[in-house]
C-alpha positions as MATLAB code, in Angstrom:
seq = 'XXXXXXXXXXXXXXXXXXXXXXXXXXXXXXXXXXXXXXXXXXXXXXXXXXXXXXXXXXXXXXXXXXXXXXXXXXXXXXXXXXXXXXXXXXXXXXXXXXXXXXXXXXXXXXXXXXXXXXXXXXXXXXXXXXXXXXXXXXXXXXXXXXXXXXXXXXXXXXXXXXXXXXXXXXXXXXXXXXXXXXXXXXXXXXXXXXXXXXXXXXXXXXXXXXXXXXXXXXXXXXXXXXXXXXXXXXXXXXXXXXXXXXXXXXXXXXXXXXXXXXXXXXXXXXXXXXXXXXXXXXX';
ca = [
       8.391   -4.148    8.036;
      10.763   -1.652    9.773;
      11.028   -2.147   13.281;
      12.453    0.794   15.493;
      14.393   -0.925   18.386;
      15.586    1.325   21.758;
      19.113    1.673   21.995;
      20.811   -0.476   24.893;
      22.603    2.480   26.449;
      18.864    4.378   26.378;
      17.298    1.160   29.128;
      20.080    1.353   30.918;
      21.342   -2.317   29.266;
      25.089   -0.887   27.993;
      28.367   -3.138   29.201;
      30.740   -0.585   31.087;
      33.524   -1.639   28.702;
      31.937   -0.333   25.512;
      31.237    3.433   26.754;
      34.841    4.401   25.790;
      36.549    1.397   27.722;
      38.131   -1.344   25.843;
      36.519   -5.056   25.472;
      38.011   -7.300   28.120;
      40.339   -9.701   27.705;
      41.069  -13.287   28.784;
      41.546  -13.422   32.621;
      39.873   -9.815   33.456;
      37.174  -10.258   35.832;
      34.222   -9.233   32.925;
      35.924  -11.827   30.246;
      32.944  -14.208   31.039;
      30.183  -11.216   30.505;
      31.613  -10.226   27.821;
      31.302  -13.359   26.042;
      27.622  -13.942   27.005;
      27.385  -10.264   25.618;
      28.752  -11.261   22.607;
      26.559  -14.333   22.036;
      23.349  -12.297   22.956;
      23.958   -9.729   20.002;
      25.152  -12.983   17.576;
      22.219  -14.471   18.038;
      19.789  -10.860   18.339;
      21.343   -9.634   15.018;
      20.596  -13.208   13.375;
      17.031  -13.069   14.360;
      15.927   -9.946   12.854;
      18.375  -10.360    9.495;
      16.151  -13.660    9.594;
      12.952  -11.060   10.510;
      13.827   -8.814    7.609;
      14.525  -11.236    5.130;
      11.501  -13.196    5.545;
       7.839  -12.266    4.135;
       6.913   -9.008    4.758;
       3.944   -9.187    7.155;
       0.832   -6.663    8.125;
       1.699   -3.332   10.306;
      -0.056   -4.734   13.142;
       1.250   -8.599   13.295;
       2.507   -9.684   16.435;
       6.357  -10.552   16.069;
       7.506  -13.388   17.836;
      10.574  -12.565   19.805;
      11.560  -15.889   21.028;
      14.511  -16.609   19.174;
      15.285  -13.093   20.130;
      15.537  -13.518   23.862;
      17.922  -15.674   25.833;
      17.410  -18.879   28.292;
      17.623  -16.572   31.289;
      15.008  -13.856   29.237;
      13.020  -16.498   29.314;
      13.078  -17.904   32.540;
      12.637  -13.916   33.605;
       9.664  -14.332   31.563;
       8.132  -17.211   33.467;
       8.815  -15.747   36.751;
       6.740  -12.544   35.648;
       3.754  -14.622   34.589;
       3.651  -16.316   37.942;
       3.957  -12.715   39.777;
       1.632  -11.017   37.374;
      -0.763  -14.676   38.011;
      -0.421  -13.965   41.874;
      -1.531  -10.426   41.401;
      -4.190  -11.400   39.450;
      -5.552  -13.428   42.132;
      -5.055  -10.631   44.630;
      -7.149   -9.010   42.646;
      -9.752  -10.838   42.662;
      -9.935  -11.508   46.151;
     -10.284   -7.489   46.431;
     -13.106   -7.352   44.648;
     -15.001  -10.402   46.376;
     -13.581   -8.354   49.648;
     -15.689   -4.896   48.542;
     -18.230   -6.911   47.234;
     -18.954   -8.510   50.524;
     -18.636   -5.309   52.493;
     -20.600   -3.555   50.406;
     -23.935   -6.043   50.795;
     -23.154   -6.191   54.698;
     -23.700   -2.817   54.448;
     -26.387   -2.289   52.455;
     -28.677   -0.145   54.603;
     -32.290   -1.397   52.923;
     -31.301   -5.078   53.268;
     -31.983   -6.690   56.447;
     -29.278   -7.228   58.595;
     -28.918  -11.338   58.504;
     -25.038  -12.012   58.270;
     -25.495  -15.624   57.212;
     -28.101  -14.873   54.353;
     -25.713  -12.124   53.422;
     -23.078  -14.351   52.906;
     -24.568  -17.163   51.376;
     -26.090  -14.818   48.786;
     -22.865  -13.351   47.916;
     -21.657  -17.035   47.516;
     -24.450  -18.253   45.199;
     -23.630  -15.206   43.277;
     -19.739  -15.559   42.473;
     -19.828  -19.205   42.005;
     -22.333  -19.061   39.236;
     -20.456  -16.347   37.480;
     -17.058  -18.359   38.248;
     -18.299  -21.627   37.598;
     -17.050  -23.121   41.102;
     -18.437  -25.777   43.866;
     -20.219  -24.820   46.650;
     -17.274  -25.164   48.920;
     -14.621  -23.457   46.293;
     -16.261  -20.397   46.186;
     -16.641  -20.539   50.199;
     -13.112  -21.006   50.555;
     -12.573  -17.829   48.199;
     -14.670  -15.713   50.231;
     -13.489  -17.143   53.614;
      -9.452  -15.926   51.906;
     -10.653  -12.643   50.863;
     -12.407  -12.090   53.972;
      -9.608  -12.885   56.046;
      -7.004  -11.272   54.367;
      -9.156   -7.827   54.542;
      -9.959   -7.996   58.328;
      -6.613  -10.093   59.803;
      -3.623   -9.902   56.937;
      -3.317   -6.844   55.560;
       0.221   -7.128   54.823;
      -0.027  -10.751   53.291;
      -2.832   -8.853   50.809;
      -0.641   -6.195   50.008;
       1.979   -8.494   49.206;
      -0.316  -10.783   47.439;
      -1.747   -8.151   44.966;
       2.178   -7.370   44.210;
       2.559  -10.827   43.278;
       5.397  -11.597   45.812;
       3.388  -14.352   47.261;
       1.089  -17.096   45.926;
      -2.543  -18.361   46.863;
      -0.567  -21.639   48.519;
       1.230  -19.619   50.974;
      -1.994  -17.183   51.835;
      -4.131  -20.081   51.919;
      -1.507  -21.843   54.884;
      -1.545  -18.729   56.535;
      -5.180  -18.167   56.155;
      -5.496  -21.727   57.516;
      -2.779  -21.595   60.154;
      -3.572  -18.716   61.926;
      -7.634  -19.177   62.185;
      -7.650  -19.120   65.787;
      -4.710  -15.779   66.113;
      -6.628  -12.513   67.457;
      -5.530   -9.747   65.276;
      -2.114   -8.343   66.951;
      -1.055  -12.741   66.384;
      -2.130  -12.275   63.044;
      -0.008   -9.207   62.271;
       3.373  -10.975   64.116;
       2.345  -14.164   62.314;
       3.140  -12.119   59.172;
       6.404  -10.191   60.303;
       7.629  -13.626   60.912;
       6.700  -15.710   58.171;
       6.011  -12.532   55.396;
      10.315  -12.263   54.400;
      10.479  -16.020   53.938;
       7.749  -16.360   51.511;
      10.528  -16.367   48.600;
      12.597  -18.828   49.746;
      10.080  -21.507   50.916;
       6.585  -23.042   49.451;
       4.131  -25.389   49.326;
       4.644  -27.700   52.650;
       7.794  -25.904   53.596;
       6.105  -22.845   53.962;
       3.151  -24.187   55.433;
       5.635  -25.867   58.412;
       6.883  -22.583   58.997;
       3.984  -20.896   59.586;
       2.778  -23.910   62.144;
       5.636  -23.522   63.921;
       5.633  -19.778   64.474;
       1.875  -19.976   64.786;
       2.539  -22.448   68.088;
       5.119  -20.191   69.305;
       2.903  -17.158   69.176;
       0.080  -19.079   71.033;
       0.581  -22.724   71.420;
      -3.288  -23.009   72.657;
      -4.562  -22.042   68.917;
      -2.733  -24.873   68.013;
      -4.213  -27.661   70.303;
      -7.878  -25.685   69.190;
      -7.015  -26.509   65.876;
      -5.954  -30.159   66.299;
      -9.492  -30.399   69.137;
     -11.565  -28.909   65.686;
      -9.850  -31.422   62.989;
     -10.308  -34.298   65.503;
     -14.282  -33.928   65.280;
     -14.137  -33.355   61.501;
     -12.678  -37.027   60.723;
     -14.406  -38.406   58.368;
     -13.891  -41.071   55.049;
     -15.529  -41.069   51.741;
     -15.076  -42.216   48.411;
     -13.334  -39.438   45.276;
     -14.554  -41.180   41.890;
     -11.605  -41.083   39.224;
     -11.203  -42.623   35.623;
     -11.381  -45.444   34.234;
     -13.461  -47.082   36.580;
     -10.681  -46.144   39.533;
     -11.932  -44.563   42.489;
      -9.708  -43.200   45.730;
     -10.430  -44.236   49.186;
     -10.029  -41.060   51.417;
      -9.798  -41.357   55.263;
      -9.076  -37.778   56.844;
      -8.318  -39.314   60.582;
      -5.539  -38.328   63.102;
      -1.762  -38.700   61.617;
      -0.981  -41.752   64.315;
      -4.498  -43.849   63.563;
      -3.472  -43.151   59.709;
      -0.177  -44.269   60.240;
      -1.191  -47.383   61.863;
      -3.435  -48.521   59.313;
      -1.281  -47.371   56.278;
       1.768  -50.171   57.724;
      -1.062  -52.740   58.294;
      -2.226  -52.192   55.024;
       1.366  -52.216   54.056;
       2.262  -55.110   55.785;
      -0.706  -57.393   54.199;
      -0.176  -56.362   50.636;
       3.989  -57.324   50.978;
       2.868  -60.645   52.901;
       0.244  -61.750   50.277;
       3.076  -60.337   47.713;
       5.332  -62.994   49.290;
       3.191  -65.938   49.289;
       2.430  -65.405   45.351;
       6.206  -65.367   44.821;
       6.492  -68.792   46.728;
       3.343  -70.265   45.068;
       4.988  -69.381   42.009;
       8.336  -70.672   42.748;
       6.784  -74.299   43.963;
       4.166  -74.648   40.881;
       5.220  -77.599   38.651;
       6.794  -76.779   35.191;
       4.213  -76.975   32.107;
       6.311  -77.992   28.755;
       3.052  -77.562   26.189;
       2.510  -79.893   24.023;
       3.676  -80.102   20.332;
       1.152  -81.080   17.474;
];
């Protein structure tokens, strides 16, 4: 199978040094490139004389190009999925957004905001196949992001943020009017790159309490009354004891739990230590 391949200089991918220029040398500042240049197109033009001496394959098959592409290609690669996966989900929170709107809305329906909502949550989470309180959350983000965060959605459906750092700033800013909202987002919107997961969510808390320290202590006031504990089965017979308290009660009973377990821990090293030594038997 013939495959037609662009010519480097026609994507813009030509070394300065070949378009009339001589190839560097050892101790010129592109010596290092060139090298890495030179590997790329040993290994590019060993993968398709490999490709064209192999089996010759339908018109349409897919061609693997993985032995074609290089470690960074292929980090590159990785990187894209996760933007193009962050789109994706900006996506979908658009269309659960204009879905929403659209029965609020509805002029023949009546006007009950709670049935409205609940109806459009019975419907997504049978089509998605998620709990009660997954596809709440999802509506609650796309909701949100619509109303308050414009710029986070934006940003979102170009996949230069994830559904961990809109969730912390859904979360964060719950109690921000919308003109906090929008500085929440100038502030925390540039870092978004360079921090995630409990880094990023830190950062938004602490610009959130600068903005308005008072949505803070309503959010701590609202967690307080929601303390609760309860049991999440796992496998193998294992279950996990879950107590969502205050982070100084927790604390406290984590090092008295701590403190038990390393005393009885002790005292079954010194019962073993003291235990006479058994010599079995022969027969």
């Amino acid at each position: 199978m013939l495959v037609e391949l662009a010519d480097r200089a026609d994507v813009g991918c030509e070394p300065p040094w070949v378009d009339g220029g001589r190839p560097p040398a050892p101790g010129d500042p592109d010596y290092a490139s060139y090298l890495d240049y030179c590997a790329y197109e040993a290994r590019r033009d060993a993968f398709w004389s490999a490709h064209a001496a192999g089996p010759v394959l339908p018109v349409d098959a897919p061609i693997d190009l993985t032995a074609a592409r290089s470690d960074a290609e292929l980090v590159w690669e990785v990187a894209d999925a996760d933007r193009l996966e962050n789109a994706a989900y900006g996506a979908k929170c658009r269309a659960v957004s204009n879905l929403a709107l659209r029965k609020l809305r509805d002029p023949d329906a009546d006007y009950d905001p709670e049935y409205l909502r609940r109806s459009v949550e019975a419907e997504l989470g049978c089509l998605l196949k998620l709990s009660p309180a997954a596809v709440q959350n999802l509506c609650h983000v796309a909701m949100e992001l619509t109303r308050r965060y414009p710029k986070t959605f934006a940003a979102l459906e170009r996949g230069e943020v994830n559904r961990v750092q809109v969730q912390a700033i859904v979360d964060e800013g719950a109690d921000l009017d919308v003109a906090q909202a929008s500085r929440l987002e100038d502030a925390v919107l540039p870092e978004a790159r360079e921090r995630g997961g409990r880094s990023f969510r830190d950062r938004v808390r602490r610009e959130v309490k600068a903005i308005d320290a008072d949505a803070v202590r309503k959010r701590e006031k609202r967690a307080k009354e929601e303390r609760c504990v309860y049991i999440r089965p796992e496998y193998d017979g294992m279950a996990t004891l879950c107590l969502f308290m205050p982070e100084d009660e927790a604390k406290r009973i984590f090092r008295a739990l701590k403190d038990k377990v390393h005393a009885d821990r002790a005292v079954q090293k010194e019962q073993a230590a003291e235990a006479p030594l058994v010599i079995p038997r022969r027969r």
